[in-house]
Amino acid sequence: MSKPAFTFPGQGSQAVGMGRDLADNFVEAREVFAEVDDALGLKLSAIMFEGPEDTLRLTENAQPALMATSMAVIRVLEARGVTVAGAASYVAGHSLGEYSALCAAGTFSLSDTARLLQIRGRAMQQAVPVGQGAMAALLGLEMDDVKAIAAEAAQGEVCDVANDNSPGQVVVSGNLAAIERAIELAKGKGAKRALALPVSAPFHCALMAPAAEAMREALAAVEMKAPVVPVVSNVLARPISDPGEIRNRLVEQVTGMVRWTESVSWLAKDAGVSELYELGTGKVLTGLAKRIDPGLTAQAVGTAEDIEALIAARG
C-alpha cells in the first residue's frame, strides 16, 4: 500500500479567520505566522485572523496567507511525530499550493516561500490592468470541448484553458471579451453552467508572461533543495525532484494550465495512492478528489480538531 499524498489548496480557499484556531491552540502555528509576518514586513496574520476580507483577497496577501496556514498545520504535525518524509509518499498543490507543497517538503525555507508568493501575487496582479482580463468556470463539458470553445472564442485575443480541476469543471482565462465569448459558446454547447469567476486577474494564461519573468528572476535568487518526497508538478501531472527542473516548471506554471485532474489521477492510478490529506484552509481539493477518482479517500486537515483526529487515527 502506498502512503498517503499531502495536497495543498490554492487561491479561493482563503477566508477571514483562517489560521486563528491553529494559533490559539499551538505554539508551532504561532511561530509560523510570526516568521511569515517578519519575512514580508507585514502583519499578515492580523489580516488573516481579522480581515478586512478585501485586503485578504488581494492576490499578494491571499497567496502567502494560504501557504502560511498550510505550513502551520505541517509544523504542528511534525512536532507530534507526523513528518512529510515519514507520512507522505508525494506532495502536490493547486497553483500557489505547489509552493506550499515544496515548502512542506523542504525545497524552500518558510521565509523564502512567503516572499516568493508575495512577489508572485503582486506580479500576477500587475501583469494585466484591472478589468482587462477575466476567468470563467465551464461546468459539465469534456476537456476537448472546452479546448475547442477556447480556440473559437479567442478571435485573436487570449483565451486559454487555465485549470483542469476535475472532470466537468474546467476554467478558462484570458482577455475579458474572449472570456465573455467563451461563456456564451459554452452555454450553446450544453454546459451545465458557465460563469465568470470573482478573480482580480486572469491567472494561468499567456497574459501572465510578465509575471512568469518576475518569477524566473525571483526563483533564481533563492536556495532550493531536493524535496524529501517528490512533488507532482502542476504543468506535468507527474512527480519531479530535481531543484533545477522544479524551478523551470514553477516559471511555466504562471502561464500554464494547472493539470489537477491528471495529477490526482496519476497519484491514484500510477502511484497507487488511496488517501489524500488536504493540509490548510478549506476543503476544495478534498471535494475535487472524489470527483476525479471515487476510489480515493480524502480528508481536509485545517483545524486543531482535524489535527488531533489525524494523530489519533495514526495511533
PDB file of C-alpha atoms in Angstrom, residues 5-222:
ATOM      1  CA  ALA A   5      -0.231  12.061  -0.519  1.00  0.00           C
ATOM      2  CA  PHE A   6      -0.384  15.511   1.053  1.00  0.00           C
ATOM      3  CA  THR A   7      -2.154  18.177  -1.029  1.00  0.00           C
ATOM      4  CA  PHE A   8      -2.197  21.936  -0.553  1.00  0.00           C
ATOM      5  CA  PRO A   9      -5.037  24.320  -1.525  1.00  0.00           C
ATOM      6  CA  GLY A  10      -4.892  27.201  -3.978  1.00  0.00           C
ATOM      7  CA  GLN A  11      -6.373  30.661  -4.235  1.00  0.00           C
ATOM      8  CA  GLY A  12     -10.073  30.926  -3.468  1.00  0.00           C
ATOM      9  CA  SER A  13      -9.815  28.887  -0.268  1.00  0.00           C
ATOM     10  CA  GLN A  14      -8.850  31.921   1.838  1.00  0.00           C
ATOM     11  CA  ALA A  15     -11.341  33.204   4.429  1.00  0.00           C
ATOM     12  CA  VAL A  16     -11.166  35.739   7.244  1.00  0.00           C
ATOM     13  CA  GLY A  17     -10.364  33.840  10.433  1.00  0.00           C
ATOM     14  CA  MET A  18      -8.085  31.368   8.637  1.00  0.00           C
ATOM     15  CA  GLY A  19      -5.367  30.001  10.895  1.00  0.00           C
ATOM     16  CA  ARG A  20      -6.702  31.589  14.080  1.00  0.00           C
ATOM     17  CA  ASP A  21      -7.821  28.285  15.601  1.00  0.00           C
ATOM     18  CA  LEU A  22      -4.319  26.894  14.973  1.00  0.00           C
ATOM     19  CA  ALA A  23      -2.642  29.959  16.516  1.00  0.00           C
ATOM     20  CA  ASP A  24      -4.911  29.731  19.573  1.00  0.00           C
ATOM     21  CA  ASN A  25      -4.026  26.085  20.157  1.00  0.00           C
ATOM     22  CA  PHE A  26      -0.437  25.522  19.044  1.00  0.00           C
ATOM     23  CA  VAL A  27       2.801  27.373  19.668  1.00  0.00           C
ATOM     24  CA  GLU A  28       4.221  25.905  16.420  1.00  0.00           C
ATOM     25  CA  ALA A  29       1.455  27.601  14.426  1.00  0.00           C
ATOM     26  CA  ARG A  30       2.102  30.938  16.159  1.00  0.00           C
ATOM     27  CA  GLU A  31       5.785  30.616  15.264  1.00  0.00           C
ATOM     28  CA  VAL A  32       4.938  30.033  11.575  1.00  0.00           C
ATOM     29  CA  PHE A  33       2.682  33.088  11.411  1.00  0.00           C
ATOM     30  CA  ALA A  34       5.298  35.242  13.182  1.00  0.00           C
ATOM     31  CA  GLU A  35       8.032  34.128  10.774  1.00  0.00           C
ATOM     32  CA  VAL A  36       5.849  34.870   7.739  1.00  0.00           C
ATOM     33  CA  ASP A  37       4.955  38.309   9.147  1.00  0.00           C
ATOM     34  CA  ASP A  38       8.662  39.035   9.625  1.00  0.00           C
ATOM     35  CA  ALA A  39       9.604  37.793   6.151  1.00  0.00           C
ATOM     36  CA  LEU A  40       7.010  40.038   4.497  1.00  0.00           C
ATOM     37  CA  GLY A  41       7.454  43.047   6.784  1.00  0.00           C
ATOM     38  CA  LEU A  42       3.685  42.953   7.114  1.00  0.00           C
ATOM     39  CA  LYS A  43       1.280  41.830   9.854  1.00  0.00           C
ATOM     40  CA  LEU A  44      -0.284  39.298   7.501  1.00  0.00           C
ATOM     41  CA  SER A  45      -1.513  37.193  10.435  1.00  0.00           C
ATOM     42  CA  ALA A  46      -3.719  40.084  11.610  1.00  0.00           C
ATOM     43  CA  ILE A  47      -5.271  40.336   8.120  1.00  0.00           C
ATOM     44  CA  MET A  48      -5.805  36.557   8.125  1.00  0.00           C
ATOM     45  CA  PHE A  49      -7.423  36.468  11.551  1.00  0.00           C
ATOM     46  CA  GLU A  50      -9.441  39.703  11.415  1.00  0.00           C
ATOM     47  CA  GLY A  51      -9.663  40.890   7.808  1.00  0.00           C
ATOM     48  CA  PRO A  52     -10.835  43.036   6.171  1.00  0.00           C
ATOM     49  CA  GLU A  53     -11.803  40.492   3.551  1.00  0.00           C
ATOM     50  CA  ASP A  54     -10.953  42.687   0.568  1.00  0.00           C
ATOM     51  CA  THR A  55      -7.394  43.106   1.909  1.00  0.00           C
ATOM     52  CA  LEU A  56      -7.023  39.352   2.473  1.00  0.00           C
ATOM     53  CA  ARG A  57      -8.390  38.666  -1.018  1.00  0.00           C
ATOM     54  CA  LEU A  58      -5.607  40.713  -2.662  1.00  0.00           C
ATOM     55  CA  THR A  59      -3.523  38.165  -4.530  1.00  0.00           C
ATOM     56  CA  GLU A  60      -0.257  39.256  -2.898  1.00  0.00           C
ATOM     57  CA  ASN A  61      -1.822  38.604   0.542  1.00  0.00           C
ATOM     58  CA  ALA A  62      -4.017  35.584  -0.206  1.00  0.00           C
ATOM     59  CA  GLN A  63      -1.159  33.538  -1.643  1.00  0.00           C
ATOM     60  CA  PRO A  64       1.266  33.739   1.319  1.00  0.00           C
ATOM     61  CA  ALA A  65      -1.697  33.509   3.743  1.00  0.00           C
ATOM     62  CA  LEU A  66      -2.823  30.179   2.315  1.00  0.00           C
ATOM     63  CA  MET A  67       0.744  28.875   2.382  1.00  0.00           C
ATOM     64  CA  ALA A  68       1.220  30.052   5.994  1.00  0.00           C
ATOM     65  CA  THR A  69      -1.880  28.176   7.169  1.00  0.00           C
ATOM     66  CA  SER A  70      -0.776  25.006   5.369  1.00  0.00           C
ATOM     67  CA  MET A  71       2.677  25.276   6.899  1.00  0.00           C
ATOM     68  CA  ALA A  72       1.208  25.869  10.364  1.00  0.00           C
ATOM     69  CA  VAL A  73      -0.584  22.518  10.014  1.00  0.00           C
ATOM     70  CA  ILE A  74       2.643  20.871   8.828  1.00  0.00           C
ATOM     71  CA  ARG A  75       4.715  22.248  11.747  1.00  0.00           C
ATOM     72  CA  VAL A  76       2.113  21.155  14.308  1.00  0.00           C
ATOM     73  CA  LEU A  77       2.039  17.653  12.802  1.00  0.00           C
ATOM     74  CA  GLU A  78       5.844  17.486  12.698  1.00  0.00           C
ATOM     75  CA  ALA A  79       6.063  18.419  16.373  1.00  0.00           C
ATOM     76  CA  ARG A  80       3.820  15.412  17.064  1.00  0.00           C
ATOM     77  CA  GLY A  81       5.876  12.971  15.029  1.00  0.00           C
ATOM     78  CA  VAL A  82       3.966  13.109  11.726  1.00  0.00           C
ATOM     79  CA  THR A  83       6.566  14.227   9.174  1.00  0.00           C
ATOM     80  CA  VAL A  84       6.216  14.695   5.422  1.00  0.00           C
ATOM     81  CA  ALA A  85       9.036  12.221   4.748  1.00  0.00           C
ATOM     82  CA  GLY A  86       7.577   9.649   7.146  1.00  0.00           C
ATOM     83  CA  ALA A  87       3.871  10.011   6.437  1.00  0.00           C
ATOM     84  CA  ALA A  88       3.564  11.009   2.756  1.00  0.00           C
ATOM     85  CA  SER A  89       4.642   9.384  -0.496  1.00  0.00           C
ATOM     86  CA  TYR A  90       4.118  12.550  -2.589  1.00  0.00           C
ATOM     87  CA  VAL A  91       3.127  16.183  -2.204  1.00  0.00           C
ATOM     88  CA  ALA A  92       1.077  18.247  -4.654  1.00  0.00           C
ATOM     89  CA  GLY A  93      -0.526  21.676  -4.551  1.00  0.00           C
ATOM     90  CA  HIS A  94      -3.031  23.580  -6.674  1.00  0.00           C
ATOM     91  CA  SER A  95      -1.326  26.594  -8.297  1.00  0.00           C
ATOM     92  CA  LEU A  96       0.153  28.599  -5.372  1.00  0.00           C
ATOM     93  CA  GLY A  97      -0.345  25.390  -3.350  1.00  0.00           C
ATOM     94  CA  GLU A  98       2.590  23.931  -5.269  1.00  0.00           C
ATOM     95  CA  TYR A  99       4.799  26.379  -3.339  1.00  0.00           C
ATOM     96  CA  SER A 100       3.208  25.225  -0.056  1.00  0.00           C
ATOM     97  CA  ALA A 101       3.926  21.627  -1.077  1.00  0.00           C
ATOM     98  CA  LEU A 102       7.556  22.463  -1.859  1.00  0.00           C
ATOM     99  CA  CYS A 103       7.984  24.327   1.422  1.00  0.00           C
ATOM    100  CA  ALA A 104       6.485  21.378   3.313  1.00  0.00           C
ATOM    101  CA  ALA A 105       8.906  19.043   1.522  1.00  0.00           C
ATOM    102  CA  GLY A 106      11.904  21.225   2.383  1.00  0.00           C
ATOM    103  CA  THR A 107      12.705  22.650  -1.076  1.00  0.00           C
ATOM    104  CA  PHE A 108      12.221  26.260   0.081  1.00  0.00           C
ATOM    105  CA  SER A 109      12.561  27.806   3.521  1.00  0.00           C
ATOM    106  CA  LEU A 110       9.385  29.228   5.038  1.00  0.00           C
ATOM    107  CA  SER A 111      10.616  32.836   4.771  1.00  0.00           C
ATOM    108  CA  ASP A 112      11.666  32.400   1.133  1.00  0.00           C
ATOM    109  CA  THR A 113       8.315  30.794   0.263  1.00  0.00           C
ATOM    110  CA  ALA A 114       6.410  33.707   1.817  1.00  0.00           C
ATOM    111  CA  ARG A 115       8.484  36.241  -0.121  1.00  0.00           C
ATOM    112  CA  LEU A 116       8.208  34.275  -3.382  1.00  0.00           C
ATOM    113  CA  LEU A 117       4.420  34.164  -3.079  1.00  0.00           C
ATOM    114  CA  GLN A 118       4.184  37.861  -2.279  1.00  0.00           C
ATOM    115  CA  ILE A 119       6.242  38.574  -5.415  1.00  0.00           C
ATOM    116  CA  ARG A 120       4.171  36.077  -7.419  1.00  0.00           C
ATOM    117  CA  GLY A 121       0.872  37.549  -6.254  1.00  0.00           C
ATOM    118  CA  ARG A 122       1.984  41.104  -6.941  1.00  0.00           C
ATOM    119  CA  ALA A 123       3.436  40.230 -10.353  1.00  0.00           C
ATOM    120  CA  MET A 124       0.288  38.349 -11.402  1.00  0.00           C
ATOM    121  CA  GLN A 125      -1.872  41.280 -10.307  1.00  0.00           C
ATOM    122  CA  GLN A 126       0.260  43.797 -12.202  1.00  0.00           C
ATOM    123  CA  ALA A 127       0.572  41.738 -15.401  1.00  0.00           C
ATOM    124  CA  VAL A 128      -2.871  42.784 -16.657  1.00  0.00           C
ATOM    125  CA  PRO A 129      -4.660  46.083 -15.898  1.00  0.00           C
ATOM    126  CA  VAL A 130      -7.761  45.546 -13.738  1.00  0.00           C
ATOM    127  CA  GLY A 131     -10.870  44.976 -15.855  1.00  0.00           C
ATOM    128  CA  GLN A 132      -9.000  43.789 -18.954  1.00  0.00           C
ATOM    129  CA  GLY A 133      -8.781  40.115 -18.049  1.00  0.00           C
ATOM    130  CA  ALA A 134     -11.205  37.506 -16.724  1.00  0.00           C
ATOM    131  CA  MET A 135     -11.625  33.846 -15.842  1.00  0.00           C
ATOM    132  CA  ALA A 136     -14.691  31.639 -16.193  1.00  0.00           C
ATOM    133  CA  ALA A 137     -15.683  28.180 -14.992  1.00  0.00           C
ATOM    134  CA  LEU A 138     -17.258  25.990 -17.659  1.00  0.00           C
ATOM    135  CA  LEU A 139     -19.099  23.155 -15.931  1.00  0.00           C
ATOM    136  CA  GLY A 140     -20.339  19.898 -17.405  1.00  0.00           C
ATOM    137  CA  LEU A 141     -18.200  19.836 -20.555  1.00  0.00           C
ATOM    138  CA  GLU A 142     -15.393  17.496 -21.622  1.00  0.00           C
ATOM    139  CA  MET A 143     -11.863  18.904 -21.826  1.00  0.00           C
ATOM    140  CA  ASP A 144     -11.795  18.575 -25.647  1.00  0.00           C
ATOM    141  CA  ASP A 145     -14.998  20.635 -25.877  1.00  0.00           C
ATOM    142  CA  VAL A 146     -13.504  23.335 -23.643  1.00  0.00           C
ATOM    143  CA  LYS A 147     -10.322  23.465 -25.740  1.00  0.00           C
ATOM    144  CA  ALA A 148     -12.426  23.898 -28.884  1.00  0.00           C
ATOM    145  CA  ILE A 149     -14.512  26.638 -27.227  1.00  0.00           C
ATOM    146  CA  ALA A 150     -11.367  28.455 -26.094  1.00  0.00           C
ATOM    147  CA  ALA A 151      -9.891  28.333 -29.593  1.00  0.00           C
ATOM    148  CA  GLU A 152     -13.115  29.616 -31.146  1.00  0.00           C
ATOM    149  CA  ALA A 153     -13.593  32.351 -28.531  1.00  0.00           C
ATOM    150  CA  ALA A 154     -10.066  33.752 -28.836  1.00  0.00           C
ATOM    151  CA  GLN A 155     -10.532  35.652 -32.135  1.00  0.00           C
ATOM    152  CA  GLY A 156      -7.001  36.999 -31.958  1.00  0.00           C
ATOM    153  CA  GLU A 157      -7.146  37.567 -28.195  1.00  0.00           C
ATOM    154  CA  VAL A 158      -6.079  35.240 -25.372  1.00  0.00           C
ATOM    155  CA  CYS A 159      -8.460  32.521 -24.219  1.00  0.00           C
ATOM    156  CA  ASP A 160      -6.545  29.664 -22.619  1.00  0.00           C
ATOM    157  CA  VAL A 161      -7.553  26.636 -20.565  1.00  0.00           C
ATOM    158  CA  ALA A 162      -6.238  27.606 -17.107  1.00  0.00           C
ATOM    159  CA  ASN A 163      -7.352  24.918 -14.646  1.00  0.00           C
ATOM    160  CA  ASP A 164      -8.481  21.348 -15.229  1.00  0.00           C
ATOM    161  CA  ASN A 165      -9.916  20.959 -11.723  1.00  0.00           C
ATOM    162  CA  SER A 166     -11.978  17.798 -12.086  1.00  0.00           C
ATOM    163  CA  PRO A 167     -13.992  16.068 -14.805  1.00  0.00           C
ATOM    164  CA  GLY A 168     -16.629  18.578 -15.871  1.00  0.00           C
ATOM    165  CA  GLN A 169     -15.037  21.516 -14.032  1.00  0.00           C
ATOM    166  CA  VAL A 170     -12.642  23.402 -16.294  1.00  0.00           C
ATOM    167  CA  VAL A 171     -11.618  27.073 -16.062  1.00  0.00           C
ATOM    168  CA  VAL A 172     -10.643  29.359 -18.953  1.00  0.00           C
ATOM    169  CA  SER A 173      -8.627  32.553 -18.627  1.00  0.00           C
ATOM    170  CA  GLY A 174      -7.726  35.490 -20.869  1.00  0.00           C
ATOM    171  CA  ASN A 175      -8.915  38.813 -22.261  1.00  0.00           C
ATOM    172  CA  LEU A 176     -12.312  39.911 -20.929  1.00  0.00           C
ATOM    173  CA  ALA A 177     -14.105  39.923 -24.288  1.00  0.00           C
ATOM    174  CA  ALA A 178     -12.712  36.493 -25.212  1.00  0.00           C
ATOM    175  CA  ILE A 179     -13.855  35.023 -21.904  1.00  0.00           C
ATOM    176  CA  GLU A 180     -17.323  36.537 -22.395  1.00  0.00           C
ATOM    177  CA  ARG A 181     -17.467  34.866 -25.827  1.00  0.00           C
ATOM    178  CA  ALA A 182     -16.360  31.555 -24.283  1.00  0.00           C
ATOM    179  CA  ILE A 183     -19.186  31.748 -21.717  1.00  0.00           C
ATOM    180  CA  GLU A 184     -21.784  32.222 -24.477  1.00  0.00           C
ATOM    181  CA  LEU A 185     -20.278  29.458 -26.641  1.00  0.00           C
ATOM    182  CA  ALA A 186     -20.223  27.064 -23.676  1.00  0.00           C
ATOM    183  CA  LYS A 187     -23.902  27.710 -22.958  1.00  0.00           C
ATOM    184  CA  GLY A 188     -24.661  26.944 -26.606  1.00  0.00           C
ATOM    185  CA  LYS A 189     -22.701  23.706 -26.436  1.00  0.00           C
ATOM    186  CA  GLY A 190     -24.590  22.297 -23.460  1.00  0.00           C
ATOM    187  CA  ALA A 191     -22.565  23.419 -20.463  1.00  0.00           C
ATOM    188  CA  LYS A 192     -24.469  22.889 -17.204  1.00  0.00           C
ATOM    189  CA  ARG A 193     -23.177  26.284 -16.091  1.00  0.00           C
ATOM    190  CA  ALA A 194     -20.766  28.850 -17.484  1.00  0.00           C
ATOM    191  CA  LEU A 195     -19.944  31.717 -15.164  1.00  0.00           C
ATOM    192  CA  ALA A 196     -17.329  34.404 -14.685  1.00  0.00           C
ATOM    193  CA  LEU A 197     -15.192  33.931 -11.560  1.00  0.00           C
ATOM    194  CA  PRO A 198     -14.642  36.686  -8.969  1.00  0.00           C
ATOM    195  CA  VAL A 199     -10.878  36.952  -9.544  1.00  0.00           C
ATOM    196  CA  SER A 200      -8.686  40.023  -9.759  1.00  0.00           C
ATOM    197  CA  ALA A 201      -6.560  38.845 -12.700  1.00  0.00           C
ATOM    198  CA  PRO A 202      -6.578  36.210 -15.487  1.00  0.00           C
ATOM    199  CA  PHE A 203      -4.279  33.577 -13.967  1.00  0.00           C
ATOM    200  CA  HIS A 204      -2.602  30.706 -15.846  1.00  0.00           C
ATOM    201  CA  CYS A 205      -2.826  32.145 -19.339  1.00  0.00           C
ATOM    202  CA  ALA A 206      -0.472  33.802 -21.849  1.00  0.00           C
ATOM    203  CA  LEU A 207      -1.314  37.271 -20.447  1.00  0.00           C
ATOM    204  CA  MET A 208       0.681  36.301 -17.339  1.00  0.00           C
ATOM    205  CA  ALA A 209       4.003  36.281 -19.271  1.00  0.00           C
ATOM    206  CA  PRO A 210       5.382  39.343 -17.380  1.00  0.00           C
ATOM    207  CA  ALA A 211       4.681  37.551 -14.078  1.00  0.00           C
ATOM    208  CA  ALA A 212       6.480  34.435 -15.352  1.00  0.00           C
ATOM    209  CA  GLU A 213       9.579  36.564 -15.979  1.00  0.00           C
ATOM    210  CA  ALA A 214       9.317  38.069 -12.487  1.00  0.00           C
ATOM    211  CA  MET A 215       9.218  34.546 -11.037  1.00  0.00           C
ATOM    212  CA  ARG A 216      12.160  33.403 -13.156  1.00  0.00           C
ATOM    213  CA  GLU A 217      14.199  36.196 -11.575  1.00  0.00           C
ATOM    214  CA  ALA A 218      12.886  35.596  -8.027  1.00  0.00           C
ATOM    215  CA  LEU A 219      13.382  31.814  -8.161  1.00  0.00           C
ATOM    216  CA  ALA A 220      16.937  32.208  -9.465  1.00  0.00           C
ATOM    217  CA  ALA A 221      17.806  34.119  -6.289  1.00  0.00           C
ATOM    218  CA  VAL A 222      16.637  31.600  -3.646  1.00  0.00           C
TER     219      VAL A 222
END
